[in-house]
Amino acid sequence: MSHPPLYIDFLNALDVEALKLTDAEIIAAVEAGLAAQGRGQTEIEPRVHLMPKAGANGHFNVLRGAFRAPIARAGVKVIGDYVDNYKQGLPSEMGLLLLMDPLTGVPTAIVDGSHLTDMRTGAITAIGAKYLARKGSKVLGHVGARGTAYWNVRLLDSLFDFDEIRVHSRRPESRDAFGARLSADLGKRVVVTEDWQSCVEGADIVVEASRLNAPEPMLKTKWIKPGAFVVPYGTMSAVELSLTDIMDKLVVDDWGQCKGGPFGSLRAHVEAGKLSEQTLHAEMGQIVAGLKAGRENDDETILFWHRGLSLSDIALGHFMLEKAQIMGLGQRLRYA
């Protein structure tokens, strides 16, 4: 059966950097994807994990989803999660997003997944704070210095213009470089702390993006002040089982993938019944779409756990491709 030539648009990591996406563009693209999810215009399947067991401390996350509206895109992202990659000068998360036509199944684009994952993760954190943190939040405590951590802090600060930003990570060289980069890019002082407590205690917004090899309760519940907004999303849990007990609202990005699987910062809370369909307040998309309430008063202490959405990858990848077309970036590859 004959058909016209088919092509795939390809954006590599250099192309994505050349797009110079603004903070507002990243947030708007991901927020539109969340709203579509909340309105029931999407399909999402829980991520699965490929464990090569090749003697390295790592695995692959495989994320799948599709939009019916307002865009017509289906996608699969495969992203590696290799904790020790820093020893080789490599990012811990590297991968690709494949986009397809949901009506025909024809592959339409391939986008670098490394920058995309970092940006969309930061956007999810920032959008969560937009709806769930106190409007006057001025102190951020952030644990973790991986690629997604930079975008967490940058995009949060674009919304809140913090008076104080505290950061911490396990390795001194990593946290010092992280703090210096943020300070230079944000044009403000960033406090680099030597321990978890001085980083997060009393902060208005707390983000835990650590890189632990195994679950360990490093973030103490007693450090969280009333009215704070807390975002734990490490692959391995770094929080105490009591963390959910002090929360007025528990929010996730997608309950289907949060309730199962071997990884995630609140896995033990799900297994203990502390986070369930009964205790869950909402998915973030429902709040963005206006179907569920976000923060309702300054006294609420709220937790937002995001595992990472294929829909956010697809929404941001779609925006990248549209901007690349306008700017004349990327390559066209003959597919068939």
Coordinates of C-alpha atoms in Angstrom, one line a residue:
M1 CA 0.0 0.0 0.0
S2 CA 1.6 3.3 -1.1
H3 CA 1.5 6.5 0.9
P4 CA 3.2 9.9 0.8
P5 CA 6.6 10.1 2.5
L6 CA 6.5 10.2 6.2
Y7 CA 8.8 12.3 8.3
I8 CA 9.7 12.7 12.0
D9 CA 10.7 16.0 13.5
F10 CA 13.7 15.6 15.8
L11 CA 14.8 18.0 18.5
N12 CA 18.1 17.1 20.1
A13 CA 19.4 18.5 23.4
L14 CA 21.2 21.3 21.6
D15 CA 18.0 22.3 19.8
V16 CA 16.0 22.3 23.1
E17 CA 18.7 24.6 24.7
A18 CA 18.5 26.9 21.6
L19 CA 14.7 27.3 22.1
K20 CA 15.5 29.4 25.2
L21 CA 12.1 28.7 26.7
T22 CA 11.0 31.3 29.2
D23 CA 9.8 30.4 32.7
A24 CA 6.3 31.5 31.7
E25 CA 6.2 29.4 28.6
I26 CA 7.3 26.2 30.4
I27 CA 4.7 26.7 33.2
A28 CA 1.9 27.6 30.7
A29 CA 2.5 24.5 28.6
V30 CA 2.5 22.1 31.5
E31 CA -0.5 23.9 33.2
A32 CA -2.5 23.5 30.0
G33 CA -1.7 19.7 30.0
L34 CA -2.9 19.5 33.7
A35 CA -6.1 21.3 32.9
A36 CA -6.8 18.8 30.0
Q37 CA -6.2 15.9 32.4
G38 CA -8.6 17.4 34.9
R39 CA -11.3 17.8 32.2
G40 CA -10.9 14.2 31.2
Q41 CA -9.5 14.9 27.8
T42 CA -6.5 12.6 28.2
E43 CA -5.5 9.0 28.8
I44 CA -2.6 8.1 31.1
E45 CA -1.2 4.8 32.1
P46 CA 0.9 4.3 35.2
R47 CA 4.6 4.3 34.5
V48 CA 6.5 1.1 34.3
H49 CA 10.1 0.3 35.2
L50 CA 12.7 -1.5 33.2
M51 CA 15.3 -2.9 35.5
P52 CA 18.4 -4.0 33.5
K53 CA 20.2 -5.4 36.5
A54 CA 23.4 -4.8 34.7
G55 CA 25.5 -4.1 37.7
A56 CA 24.7 -0.3 37.9
N57 CA 22.5 1.6 40.3
G58 CA 19.8 2.5 37.9
H59 CA 16.7 1.7 35.9
F60 CA 14.5 3.1 33.1
N61 CA 11.1 4.8 33.6
V62 CA 8.6 4.2 30.8
L63 CA 5.8 6.8 30.7
R64 CA 2.8 6.6 28.4
G65 CA -0.1 8.9 27.7
A66 CA -2.3 10.6 25.1
F67 CA -4.3 13.8 24.5
R68 CA -7.6 14.0 22.7
A69 CA -7.9 17.7 23.2
P70 CA -6.8 20.5 23.0
I71 CA -3.9 18.8 21.1
A72 CA -3.8 15.5 19.3
R73 CA -0.7 13.8 20.5
A74 CA 0.2 10.4 22.0
G75 CA 3.6 9.8 23.5
V76 CA 6.0 7.4 25.2
K77 CA 9.0 8.7 27.1
V78 CA 11.8 6.4 28.2
I79 CA 14.1 8.1 30.8
G80 CA 17.0 6.5 32.6
D81 CA 17.4 7.1 36.4
Y82 CA 21.0 6.4 37.3
V83 CA 22.0 7.7 40.6
D84 CA 25.8 7.4 40.2
N85 CA 26.1 9.0 36.8
Y86 CA 27.7 12.1 38.3
K87 CA 30.9 10.0 38.7
Q88 CA 31.1 10.0 34.9
G89 CA 30.1 13.6 34.5
L90 CA 26.7 12.6 33.2
P91 CA 23.2 13.7 34.3
S92 CA 21.3 11.1 36.3
E93 CA 18.3 11.3 34.0
M94 CA 18.7 10.9 30.3
G95 CA 16.1 9.8 27.7
L96 CA 13.9 10.5 24.7
L97 CA 10.2 11.3 24.1
L98 CA 8.5 9.7 21.1
L99 CA 5.3 11.4 19.9
M100 CA 2.7 9.8 17.7
D101 CA -0.5 10.6 16.0
P102 CA -3.3 9.1 18.2
L103 CA -5.6 8.6 15.2
T104 CA -3.2 6.7 13.0
G105 CA -0.3 5.6 15.2
V106 CA 2.2 7.3 12.9
P107 CA 5.4 8.5 14.7
T108 CA 5.6 12.2 14.3
A109 CA 8.5 13.5 16.5
I110 CA 11.4 12.6 18.8
V111 CA 12.4 15.1 21.5
D112 CA 15.3 15.1 23.9
G113 CA 13.9 13.9 27.2
S114 CA 16.6 15.1 29.5
H115 CA 16.0 18.9 29.4
L116 CA 12.3 18.2 29.0
T117 CA 12.1 16.1 32.1
D118 CA 14.0 18.7 34.2
M119 CA 11.7 21.6 33.0
R120 CA 8.4 19.8 33.3
T121 CA 9.2 18.5 36.7
G122 CA 10.1 22.0 37.9
A123 CA 6.9 23.3 36.3
I124 CA 4.7 20.7 38.1
T125 CA 6.3 21.7 41.4
A126 CA 5.7 25.4 40.7
I127 CA 2.1 24.9 39.5
G128 CA 1.4 22.9 42.6
A129 CA 2.7 25.9 44.7
K130 CA 0.7 28.3 42.6
Y131 CA -2.6 26.6 43.7
L132 CA -1.6 25.1 47.1
A133 CA 1.0 27.3 48.7
R134 CA 0.3 30.5 50.7
K135 CA 0.4 33.5 48.4
G136 CA 2.8 35.3 50.7
S137 CA 5.3 32.4 50.8
K138 CA 8.8 34.0 51.1
V139 CA 11.1 31.2 52.4
L140 CA 11.9 28.1 50.2
G141 CA 13.8 25.1 51.6
H142 CA 15.0 22.7 48.8
V143 CA 16.8 19.4 49.3
G144 CA 18.5 17.9 46.2
A145 CA 20.7 19.3 43.4
R146 CA 19.9 17.2 40.4
G147 CA 18.7 18.6 37.1
T148 CA 15.0 18.8 38.1
A149 CA 16.1 20.7 41.3
Y150 CA 17.3 23.7 39.4
W151 CA 14.0 24.1 37.6
N152 CA 12.1 23.6 40.8
V153 CA 13.8 26.6 42.4
R154 CA 13.9 28.7 39.3
L155 CA 10.3 28.3 38.4
L156 CA 9.1 28.6 42.0
D157 CA 11.0 31.8 42.4
S158 CA 9.5 33.2 39.2
L159 CA 6.1 33.0 40.9
F160 CA 7.0 33.9 44.5
D161 CA 10.2 36.0 44.3
F162 CA 11.5 34.5 47.6
D163 CA 13.2 36.6 50.3
E164 CA 15.2 33.5 51.3
I165 CA 16.2 30.4 49.3
R166 CA 17.9 27.6 51.2
V167 CA 19.4 24.5 49.4
H168 CA 21.1 21.4 50.5
S169 CA 22.4 18.1 49.0
R170 CA 24.5 15.3 50.2
R171 CA 27.8 16.2 48.5
P172 CA 29.3 19.6 49.4
E173 CA 30.7 20.1 45.9
S174 CA 27.3 19.5 44.5
R175 CA 25.3 21.8 46.8
D176 CA 27.9 24.6 46.5
A177 CA 27.8 24.5 42.7
F178 CA 24.0 24.4 42.8
G179 CA 23.8 27.4 45.1
A180 CA 26.3 29.4 43.0
R181 CA 24.4 28.6 39.8
L182 CA 21.1 29.6 41.3
S183 CA 22.5 32.8 42.8
A184 CA 24.0 33.8 39.4
D185 CA 20.9 33.0 37.4
L186 CA 18.3 34.4 39.9
G187 CA 20.3 37.5 40.9
K188 CA 19.9 36.9 44.6
R189 CA 21.6 35.3 47.5
V190 CA 21.1 31.6 48.0
V191 CA 21.9 30.0 51.3
V192 CA 23.7 26.7 51.1
T193 CA 23.1 24.6 54.2
E194 CA 25.2 21.7 55.6
D195 CA 22.2 19.7 56.9
W196 CA 18.5 18.9 56.2
Q197 CA 17.1 20.6 59.3
S198 CA 18.6 24.1 58.7
C199 CA 17.4 23.9 55.1
V200 CA 13.8 23.0 55.6
E201 CA 12.8 23.9 59.2
G202 CA 10.2 26.7 59.2
A203 CA 10.2 27.2 55.5
D204 CA 7.0 28.3 53.7
I205 CA 7.6 25.9 50.9
V206 CA 9.6 22.6 51.3
V207 CA 10.7 20.6 48.3
E208 CA 12.4 17.2 48.8
A209 CA 14.1 16.0 45.6
S210 CA 16.9 13.9 47.2
R211 CA 18.7 11.0 45.6
L212 CA 18.8 8.2 48.2
N213 CA 19.9 4.7 47.4
A214 CA 17.3 3.3 49.8
P215 CA 14.4 4.7 51.9
E216 CA 15.6 6.7 54.9
P217 CA 13.6 9.2 57.0
M218 CA 15.9 12.2 56.6
L219 CA 13.1 14.9 56.6
K220 CA 11.6 15.1 60.0
T221 CA 7.9 15.9 60.3
K222 CA 8.5 18.2 63.3
W223 CA 10.4 20.6 61.1
I224 CA 7.4 21.4 59.0
K225 CA 5.6 24.5 60.2
P226 CA 1.8 24.9 60.2
G227 CA 0.6 26.3 56.9
A228 CA 3.5 25.1 54.9
F229 CA 3.4 23.5 51.4
V230 CA 5.5 20.4 51.1
V231 CA 6.5 18.6 47.9
P232 CA 8.3 15.2 48.4
Y233 CA 9.1 13.5 45.1
G234 CA 12.3 11.5 45.5
T235 CA 12.5 8.0 44.0
M236 CA 13.3 6.6 47.4
S237 CA 11.4 7.9 50.4
A238 CA 13.2 10.5 52.6
V239 CA 10.2 11.3 54.8
E240 CA 8.7 9.9 58.0
L241 CA 5.5 7.9 58.1
S242 CA 4.0 10.7 60.3
L243 CA 4.3 13.3 57.6
T244 CA 0.8 12.8 56.2
D245 CA -0.7 13.0 59.7
I246 CA -0.1 16.7 59.9
M247 CA -1.5 17.5 56.5
D248 CA -4.9 19.1 55.9
K249 CA -4.9 18.2 52.2
L250 CA -3.0 15.4 50.3
V251 CA -2.7 16.0 46.5
V252 CA -1.1 13.9 43.8
D253 CA -0.5 14.3 40.1
D254 CA -2.2 10.9 39.1
W255 CA -3.6 8.5 41.7
G256 CA -3.3 5.6 39.3
Q257 CA 0.4 5.7 39.2
C258 CA 0.9 6.9 42.8
K259 CA -1.0 3.9 44.3
G260 CA 1.2 1.3 42.8
G261 CA 4.8 0.4 41.8
P262 CA 7.9 -0.1 43.8
F263 CA 9.2 3.5 44.0
G264 CA 8.1 6.9 45.3
S265 CA 8.5 9.1 48.4
L266 CA 5.1 8.2 49.8
R267 CA 5.1 4.5 48.9
A268 CA 5.1 3.4 52.5
H269 CA 2.2 5.8 53.2
V270 CA 0.1 4.2 50.5
E271 CA 0.9 0.7 51.8
A272 CA 0.0 1.8 55.4
G273 CA -3.3 3.3 54.2
K274 CA -2.4 6.8 55.2
L275 CA -2.7 7.9 51.6
S276 CA -5.7 6.3 49.9
E277 CA -8.7 7.2 47.8
Q278 CA -10.4 8.1 51.0
T279 CA -7.7 10.4 52.3
L280 CA -6.7 11.9 48.9
H281 CA -8.1 15.4 48.4
A282 CA -7.6 15.7 44.6
E283 CA -5.4 15.2 41.6
M284 CA -3.6 18.3 40.6
G285 CA -5.4 18.4 37.2
Q286 CA -8.7 18.6 38.9
I287 CA -7.6 21.6 40.9
V288 CA -6.1 23.4 37.8
A289 CA -9.4 22.7 35.9
G290 CA -11.4 24.2 38.7
L291 CA -13.1 21.0 39.7
K292 CA -11.6 20.7 43.2
A293 CA -10.5 23.4 45.6
G294 CA -6.8 24.3 46.0
R295 CA -5.7 26.1 49.2
E296 CA -8.7 27.6 51.0
N297 CA -6.9 29.4 53.8
D298 CA -3.5 30.3 55.2
D299 CA -3.7 27.8 58.0
E300 CA -3.8 24.7 55.8
T301 CA -0.7 22.5 55.7
I302 CA -0.7 20.8 52.3
L303 CA 1.3 18.1 50.7
F304 CA 1.7 17.5 46.9
W305 CA 3.3 14.3 45.7
H306 CA 4.1 14.1 42.0
R307 CA 5.5 11.0 40.4
G308 CA 5.9 12.6 37.0
L309 CA 3.3 12.7 34.2
S310 CA 3.7 11.5 30.6
L311 CA 1.0 14.2 29.9
S312 CA 3.4 16.9 31.1
D313 CA 6.1 15.5 28.8
I314 CA 3.8 15.5 25.8
A315 CA 2.3 18.9 26.5
L316 CA 5.8 20.5 26.8
G317 CA 7.2 18.5 24.0
H318 CA 4.4 19.7 21.7
F319 CA 5.1 23.3 22.7
M320 CA 8.8 22.9 22.0
L321 CA 8.1 21.5 18.5
E322 CA 5.8 24.5 17.7
K323 CA 8.4 27.0 18.9
A324 CA 11.1 25.1 17.0
Q325 CA 9.2 25.3 13.8
I326 CA 8.8 29.1 14.2
M327 CA 12.6 29.5 15.0
G328 CA 13.7 27.1 12.3
L329 CA 15.3 24.6 14.7
G330 CA 15.5 20.9 14.6
Q331 CA 15.9 18.2 11.9
R332 CA 13.4 16.3 9.7
L333 CA 14.1 12.6 9.5
R334 CA 12.7 10.4 6.8
Y335 CA 10.7 7.7 8.5
A336 CA 8.9 5.8 5.6

